[in-house]
Amino acid sequence: MIGVIGGSGFEKFEDFKTIEMHTVETPFGKASSGFKRVCVDGIEFLFISRHGEHHELLPSEIDYRANIYALKLAGATSIVSFSAVGSLQKDLAPGDLVIPYQYIDRTKGLRKSTFLGEGLIGHVSLAHPICEIMAEGLRQIQKEFNFNIHFEKTYICIEGPYFSTLAESNSYRQMNCDIIGMSNFPEYALAREAGLPYLPCCFVTDYDCWDTSRPHVTVEEVIRVMRENNQKGFSILKKILTMPELANGSTAREGGLRTGLFMDSEQIPPNKRLLLDTLTK
């Protein structure tokens, strides 16, 4: 079953039917509000509002570990993640969809970013942090959509909640970053630890402040573009749901905790066994 992480905009569509609400307690606390099992065109999936059902959480306040653990516990086998980003390149325009293949983390250590620690010792590879099989499946059908989709881009994740300074924005461009956001780290890393193929769908809302030729973006304009992007995101989701070969992602578990522990099974602390069993099932 697909796990979808996004905002509350999808719930406004008539085809989006809630089957069951979930309040999930995890070893890390409660998952974000708005966690539910839903149905679109007869196909069920799990849905969680990253920022809470009423957008009450800043990116730094989200319990990413609880969200990923809750999805895994509820039966998710892959994740499709929707988020809003700013553009660092002229050819990535507001309204475009960007599929990043790489990430650079520029958060400040405020977010709990791993299931490891406290007796669980290991390392996972993030050389290829997303499920490129899912991304390539989307590439094959991109002509079916009436908006631009860009692949193989780099996302830089900042802490927020403030936006970049002009100097920062220009430095990110010099680092060959393409889009900037606040919400994908540590989501993709935790999905990898949990063995969940992860497909990020990032919709551009505005140009970051590097482009001084444009007037400074307003909140009203960002909200307007986000509403349009919700419709586009929903069309992407509906298509993915009908394509098991795209939705299922890679069946390989390389890089997850299943293969990433640096300890023998008898060394695993008793209080971590249930956690590990859930994340590696």
Short mmCIF file of N, CA and C in Angstrom, two decimals, residues 40-160:
data_model
loop_
_atom_site.label_atom_id
_atom_site.label_comp_id
_atom_site.label_asym_id
_atom_site.label_seq_id
_atom_site.Cartn_x
_atom_site.Cartn_y
_atom_site.Cartn_z
N VAL A 40 -9.20 6.65 -3.42
CA VAL A 40 -9.41 7.46 -4.62
C VAL A 40 -9.70 6.51 -5.78
N ASP A 41 -10.84 6.66 -6.39
CA ASP A 41 -11.24 5.80 -7.52
C ASP A 41 -11.15 4.32 -7.17
N GLY A 42 -11.54 3.99 -5.93
CA GLY A 42 -11.57 2.59 -5.52
C GLY A 42 -10.25 2.02 -5.06
N ILE A 43 -9.19 2.83 -5.06
CA ILE A 43 -7.86 2.36 -4.65
C ILE A 43 -7.52 2.97 -3.29
N GLU A 44 -7.20 2.12 -2.33
CA GLU A 44 -6.89 2.59 -0.98
C GLU A 44 -5.40 2.91 -0.82
N PHE A 45 -5.13 3.88 0.02
CA PHE A 45 -3.74 4.20 0.39
C PHE A 45 -3.75 4.93 1.72
N LEU A 46 -2.58 5.12 2.28
CA LEU A 46 -2.43 5.84 3.54
C LEU A 46 -2.04 7.28 3.25
N PHE A 47 -2.57 8.19 4.04
CA PHE A 47 -2.30 9.61 3.83
C PHE A 47 -1.99 10.28 5.16
N ILE A 48 -0.96 11.12 5.14
CA ILE A 48 -0.63 11.87 6.35
C ILE A 48 -0.31 13.31 5.97
N SER A 49 -0.88 14.25 6.70
CA SER A 49 -0.60 15.66 6.49
C SER A 49 0.69 16.01 7.23
N ARG A 50 1.72 16.28 6.49
CA ARG A 50 3.05 16.48 7.09
C ARG A 50 3.02 17.55 8.18
N HIS A 51 2.38 18.67 7.90
CA HIS A 51 2.37 19.81 8.83
C HIS A 51 1.18 19.78 9.78
N GLY A 52 0.45 18.66 9.80
CA GLY A 52 -0.75 18.56 10.61
C GLY A 52 -1.98 18.90 9.79
N GLU A 53 -3.11 18.45 10.26
CA GLU A 53 -4.35 18.60 9.49
C GLU A 53 -4.71 20.05 9.22
N HIS A 54 -4.31 20.94 10.11
CA HIS A 54 -4.62 22.37 9.94
C HIS A 54 -3.35 23.19 9.74
N HIS A 55 -2.30 22.54 9.26
CA HIS A 55 -1.01 23.19 8.99
C HIS A 55 -0.51 23.93 10.24
N GLU A 56 -0.46 23.19 11.34
CA GLU A 56 -0.09 23.81 12.62
C GLU A 56 1.37 23.61 13.01
N LEU A 57 2.14 22.92 12.18
CA LEU A 57 3.53 22.61 12.53
C LEU A 57 4.51 23.27 11.57
N LEU A 58 5.51 23.95 12.12
CA LEU A 58 6.64 24.40 11.31
C LEU A 58 7.45 23.19 10.86
N PRO A 59 8.24 23.32 9.79
CA PRO A 59 9.07 22.18 9.36
C PRO A 59 9.94 21.61 10.48
N SER A 60 10.47 22.48 11.33
CA SER A 60 11.34 22.02 12.42
C SER A 60 10.58 21.32 13.53
N GLU A 61 9.26 21.52 13.57
CA GLU A 61 8.44 20.94 14.64
C GLU A 61 7.84 19.58 14.27
N ILE A 62 7.95 19.20 13.02
CA ILE A 62 7.38 17.93 12.56
C ILE A 62 8.17 16.77 13.16
N ASP A 63 7.47 15.76 13.65
CA ASP A 63 8.14 14.56 14.15
C ASP A 63 8.27 13.58 12.99
N TYR A 64 9.32 13.74 12.22
CA TYR A 64 9.51 12.93 11.02
C TYR A 64 9.63 11.45 11.35
N ARG A 65 10.27 11.14 12.47
CA ARG A 65 10.41 9.73 12.85
C ARG A 65 9.05 9.11 13.13
N ALA A 66 8.20 9.82 13.84
CA ALA A 66 6.87 9.30 14.14
C ALA A 66 6.06 9.09 12.86
N ASN A 67 6.18 10.02 11.91
CA ASN A 67 5.42 9.90 10.66
C ASN A 67 5.84 8.69 9.85
N ILE A 68 7.15 8.51 9.67
CA ILE A 68 7.63 7.38 8.86
C ILE A 68 7.35 6.07 9.58
N TYR A 69 7.55 6.04 10.88
CA TYR A 69 7.28 4.81 11.64
C TYR A 69 5.79 4.46 11.56
N ALA A 70 4.92 5.46 11.69
CA ALA A 70 3.47 5.21 11.64
C ALA A 70 3.06 4.67 10.29
N LEU A 71 3.62 5.20 9.22
CA LEU A 71 3.30 4.70 7.88
C LEU A 71 3.74 3.26 7.72
N LYS A 72 4.95 2.97 8.18
CA LYS A 72 5.46 1.60 8.09
C LYS A 72 4.60 0.65 8.92
N LEU A 73 4.25 1.06 10.13
CA LEU A 73 3.45 0.23 11.02
C LEU A 73 2.08 -0.06 10.42
N ALA A 74 1.52 0.92 9.72
CA ALA A 74 0.17 0.78 9.14
C ALA A 74 0.17 0.01 7.83
N GLY A 75 1.35 -0.35 7.33
CA GLY A 75 1.40 -1.20 6.15
C GLY A 75 1.88 -0.54 4.88
N ALA A 76 2.44 0.66 4.96
CA ALA A 76 2.97 1.30 3.76
C ALA A 76 4.15 0.50 3.21
N THR A 77 4.20 0.38 1.89
CA THR A 77 5.31 -0.32 1.23
C THR A 77 6.12 0.62 0.36
N SER A 78 5.65 1.84 0.16
CA SER A 78 6.39 2.88 -0.55
C SER A 78 5.79 4.22 -0.15
N ILE A 79 6.54 5.29 -0.43
CA ILE A 79 6.08 6.63 -0.06
C ILE A 79 6.16 7.56 -1.27
N VAL A 80 5.08 8.30 -1.49
CA VAL A 80 5.07 9.41 -2.44
C VAL A 80 4.90 10.68 -1.63
N SER A 81 5.86 11.58 -1.75
CA SER A 81 5.90 12.78 -0.92
C SER A 81 5.66 14.01 -1.78
N PHE A 82 4.71 14.85 -1.38
CA PHE A 82 4.42 16.09 -2.09
C PHE A 82 4.84 17.27 -1.21
N SER A 83 5.50 18.25 -1.82
CA SER A 83 5.92 19.42 -1.06
C SER A 83 6.08 20.62 -1.99
N ALA A 84 6.14 21.80 -1.38
CA ALA A 84 6.34 23.05 -2.11
C ALA A 84 7.80 23.47 -1.99
N VAL A 85 8.34 24.03 -3.07
CA VAL A 85 9.75 24.45 -3.08
C VAL A 85 9.89 25.78 -3.81
N GLY A 86 11.02 26.43 -3.56
CA GLY A 86 11.41 27.59 -4.34
C GLY A 86 12.39 27.16 -5.42
N SER A 87 12.47 27.94 -6.48
CA SER A 87 13.35 27.61 -7.60
C SER A 87 14.66 28.39 -7.51
N LEU A 88 15.75 27.69 -7.80
CA LEU A 88 17.07 28.30 -7.85
C LEU A 88 17.59 28.40 -9.28
N GLN A 89 16.75 28.03 -10.25
CA GLN A 89 17.15 28.03 -11.66
C GLN A 89 16.03 28.62 -12.51
N LYS A 90 16.41 29.38 -13.54
CA LYS A 90 15.41 30.06 -14.36
C LYS A 90 14.48 29.10 -15.07
N ASP A 91 14.98 27.92 -15.45
CA ASP A 91 14.15 27.01 -16.23
C ASP A 91 13.18 26.20 -15.38
N LEU A 92 13.24 26.36 -14.07
CA LEU A 92 12.29 25.70 -13.17
C LEU A 92 11.31 26.76 -12.69
N ALA A 93 10.18 26.84 -13.37
CA ALA A 93 9.25 27.95 -13.17
C ALA A 93 8.15 27.59 -12.17
N PRO A 94 7.53 28.61 -11.56
CA PRO A 94 6.38 28.34 -10.70
C PRO A 94 5.32 27.52 -11.44
N GLY A 95 4.83 26.49 -10.76
CA GLY A 95 3.87 25.57 -11.37
C GLY A 95 4.50 24.31 -11.92
N ASP A 96 5.82 24.31 -12.09
CA ASP A 96 6.51 23.11 -12.57
C ASP A 96 6.65 22.08 -11.45
N LEU A 97 6.73 20.82 -11.86
CA LEU A 97 7.01 19.72 -10.92
C LEU A 97 8.46 19.32 -11.07
N VAL A 98 9.15 19.19 -9.95
CA VAL A 98 10.56 18.80 -9.94
C VAL A 98 10.71 17.52 -9.13
N ILE A 99 11.42 16.55 -9.72
CA ILE A 99 11.74 15.31 -9.03
C ILE A 99 13.22 15.33 -8.69
N PRO A 100 13.59 15.67 -7.46
CA PRO A 100 15.01 15.68 -7.11
C PRO A 100 15.55 14.26 -6.96
N TYR A 101 16.73 14.03 -7.49
CA TYR A 101 17.41 12.75 -7.31
C TYR A 101 18.46 12.84 -6.21
N GLN A 102 18.83 14.08 -5.85
CA GLN A 102 19.87 14.29 -4.84
C GLN A 102 19.44 15.38 -3.86
N TYR A 103 20.03 15.32 -2.67
CA TYR A 103 19.74 16.28 -1.61
C TYR A 103 21.03 16.81 -0.99
N ILE A 104 20.95 18.04 -0.51
CA ILE A 104 21.98 18.60 0.37
C ILE A 104 21.26 19.09 1.62
N ASP A 105 21.73 18.65 2.77
CA ASP A 105 21.11 19.01 4.05
C ASP A 105 21.81 20.23 4.63
N ARG A 106 21.06 21.31 4.81
CA ARG A 106 21.58 22.50 5.46
C ARG A 106 20.68 22.88 6.64
N THR A 107 20.07 21.86 7.28
CA THR A 107 19.34 22.12 8.51
C THR A 107 20.35 22.25 9.66
N LYS A 108 19.87 22.51 10.86
CA LYS A 108 20.78 22.90 11.94
C LYS A 108 20.80 21.93 13.12
N GLY A 109 20.42 20.69 12.87
CA GLY A 109 20.51 19.69 13.91
C GLY A 109 19.37 19.70 14.90
N LEU A 110 18.31 20.45 14.62
CA LEU A 110 17.16 20.49 15.52
C LEU A 110 16.25 19.29 15.34
N ARG A 111 16.32 18.63 14.20
CA ARG A 111 15.39 17.55 13.86
C ARG A 111 16.01 16.19 14.17
N LYS A 112 15.22 15.33 14.76
CA LYS A 112 15.67 13.96 14.99
C LYS A 112 15.67 13.25 13.64
N SER A 113 16.83 12.78 13.21
CA SER A 113 16.98 12.39 11.81
C SER A 113 17.32 10.93 11.58
N THR A 114 17.28 10.10 12.64
CA THR A 114 17.61 8.69 12.45
C THR A 114 16.88 7.83 13.48
N PHE A 115 16.63 6.59 13.09
CA PHE A 115 16.09 5.61 14.03
C PHE A 115 17.21 4.93 14.81
N LEU A 116 18.44 5.17 14.41
CA LEU A 116 19.60 4.56 15.07
C LEU A 116 19.96 5.34 16.34
N GLY A 117 20.87 4.74 17.11
CA GLY A 117 21.28 5.34 18.37
C GLY A 117 20.65 4.63 19.55
N GLU A 118 21.08 4.99 20.74
CA GLU A 118 20.57 4.40 21.98
C GLU A 118 20.68 2.88 21.94
N GLY A 119 21.83 2.42 21.49
CA GLY A 119 22.08 0.98 21.45
C GLY A 119 21.96 0.34 20.09
N LEU A 120 21.32 1.03 19.14
CA LEU A 120 21.26 0.53 17.76
C LEU A 120 22.36 1.21 16.96
N ILE A 121 23.30 0.40 16.48
CA ILE A 121 24.46 0.93 15.78
C ILE A 121 24.41 0.48 14.33
N GLY A 122 24.56 1.43 13.42
CA GLY A 122 24.55 1.08 12.01
C GLY A 122 24.73 2.30 11.13
N HIS A 123 24.80 2.07 9.84
CA HIS A 123 24.94 3.14 8.86
C HIS A 123 24.22 2.71 7.59
N VAL A 124 23.50 3.63 6.97
CA VAL A 124 22.84 3.32 5.71
C VAL A 124 23.37 4.25 4.63
N SER A 125 23.31 3.81 3.40
CA SER A 125 23.79 4.60 2.27
C SER A 125 22.69 5.52 1.76
N LEU A 126 23.05 6.79 1.57
CA LEU A 126 22.15 7.75 0.94
C LEU A 126 22.73 8.26 -0.37
N ALA A 127 23.61 7.47 -0.98
CA ALA A 127 24.22 7.88 -2.25
C ALA A 127 23.14 8.16 -3.29
N HIS A 128 22.12 7.33 -3.29
CA HIS A 128 20.97 7.51 -4.18
C HIS A 128 19.72 7.54 -3.29
N PRO A 129 19.36 8.72 -2.76
CA PRO A 129 18.39 8.79 -1.66
C PRO A 129 16.94 8.55 -2.04
N ILE A 130 16.60 8.64 -3.32
CA ILE A 130 15.21 8.41 -3.70
C ILE A 130 15.11 7.09 -4.46
N CYS A 131 13.86 6.67 -4.71
CA CYS A 131 13.65 5.47 -5.53
C CYS A 131 13.65 5.89 -7.00
N GLU A 132 14.77 5.68 -7.66
CA GLU A 132 14.88 6.09 -9.05
C GLU A 132 14.02 5.23 -9.97
N ILE A 133 13.66 4.04 -9.53
CA ILE A 133 12.74 3.21 -10.33
C ILE A 133 11.37 3.88 -10.41
N MET A 134 10.88 4.39 -9.29
CA MET A 134 9.61 5.11 -9.29
C MET A 134 9.72 6.38 -10.14
N ALA A 135 10.83 7.10 -9.99
CA ALA A 135 11.02 8.33 -10.74
C ALA A 135 11.06 8.07 -12.24
N GLU A 136 11.76 7.02 -12.63
CA GLU A 136 11.85 6.71 -14.06
C GLU A 136 10.50 6.24 -14.60
N GLY A 137 9.70 5.58 -13.76
CA GLY A 137 8.35 5.21 -14.17
C GLY A 137 7.51 6.44 -14.46
N LEU A 138 7.67 7.48 -13.62
CA LEU A 138 6.96 8.73 -13.85
C LEU A 138 7.47 9.42 -15.11
N ARG A 139 8.77 9.34 -15.34
CA ARG A 139 9.34 9.96 -16.55
C ARG A 139 8.70 9.38 -17.82
N GLN A 140 8.42 8.08 -17.79
CA GLN A 140 7.87 7.41 -18.97
C GLN A 140 6.48 7.92 -19.33
N ILE A 141 5.76 8.47 -18.37
CA ILE A 141 4.38 8.92 -18.64
C ILE A 141 4.24 10.44 -18.53
N GLN A 142 5.34 11.17 -18.48
CA GLN A 142 5.27 12.61 -18.22
C GLN A 142 4.48 13.37 -19.29
N LYS A 143 4.44 12.85 -20.52
CA LYS A 143 3.72 13.55 -21.59
C LYS A 143 2.21 13.51 -21.39
N GLU A 144 1.74 12.70 -20.46
CA GLU A 144 0.30 12.64 -20.19
C GLU A 144 -0.19 13.84 -19.37
N PHE A 145 0.75 14.65 -18.87
CA PHE A 145 0.37 15.78 -18.01
C PHE A 145 0.60 17.09 -18.76
N ASN A 146 -0.21 18.09 -18.45
CA ASN A 146 -0.14 19.36 -19.17
C ASN A 146 0.70 20.40 -18.42
N PHE A 147 1.71 19.93 -17.70
CA PHE A 147 2.65 20.82 -17.03
C PHE A 147 4.04 20.21 -17.11
N ASN A 148 5.03 21.05 -16.90
CA ASN A 148 6.42 20.60 -17.04
C ASN A 148 6.85 19.76 -15.84
N ILE A 149 7.58 18.68 -16.12
CA ILE A 149 8.16 17.84 -15.07
C ILE A 149 9.66 17.74 -15.33
N HIS A 150 10.45 18.04 -14.32
CA HIS A 150 11.91 18.03 -14.43
C HIS A 150 12.47 16.93 -13.54
N PHE A 151 13.45 16.21 -14.05
CA PHE A 151 14.03 15.08 -13.33
C PHE A 151 15.52 15.33 -13.06
N GLU A 152 16.04 14.53 -12.11
CA GLU A 152 17.48 14.51 -11.80
C GLU A 152 17.99 15.86 -11.32
N LYS A 153 17.23 16.52 -10.45
CA LYS A 153 17.63 17.80 -9.89
C LYS A 153 18.10 17.62 -8.44
N THR A 154 18.66 18.69 -7.88
CA THR A 154 19.18 18.66 -6.51
C THR A 154 18.40 19.63 -5.63
N TYR A 155 17.97 19.12 -4.49
CA TYR A 155 17.15 19.86 -3.51
C TYR A 155 18.04 20.19 -2.32
N ILE A 156 18.10 21.44 -1.94
CA ILE A 156 18.79 21.83 -0.71
C ILE A 156 17.73 22.12 0.34
N CYS A 157 17.88 21.48 1.49
CA CYS A 157 16.90 21.61 2.58
C CYS A 157 17.47 22.53 3.65
N ILE A 158 16.76 23.62 3.93
CA ILE A 158 17.19 24.55 4.97
C ILE A 158 16.26 24.42 6.18
N GLU A 159 16.70 24.97 7.30
CA GLU A 159 15.94 24.81 8.54
C GLU A 159 14.65 25.62 8.55
N GLY A 160 14.74 26.86 8.06
CA GLY A 160 13.58 27.72 8.17
C GLY A 160 13.38 28.17 9.62
#
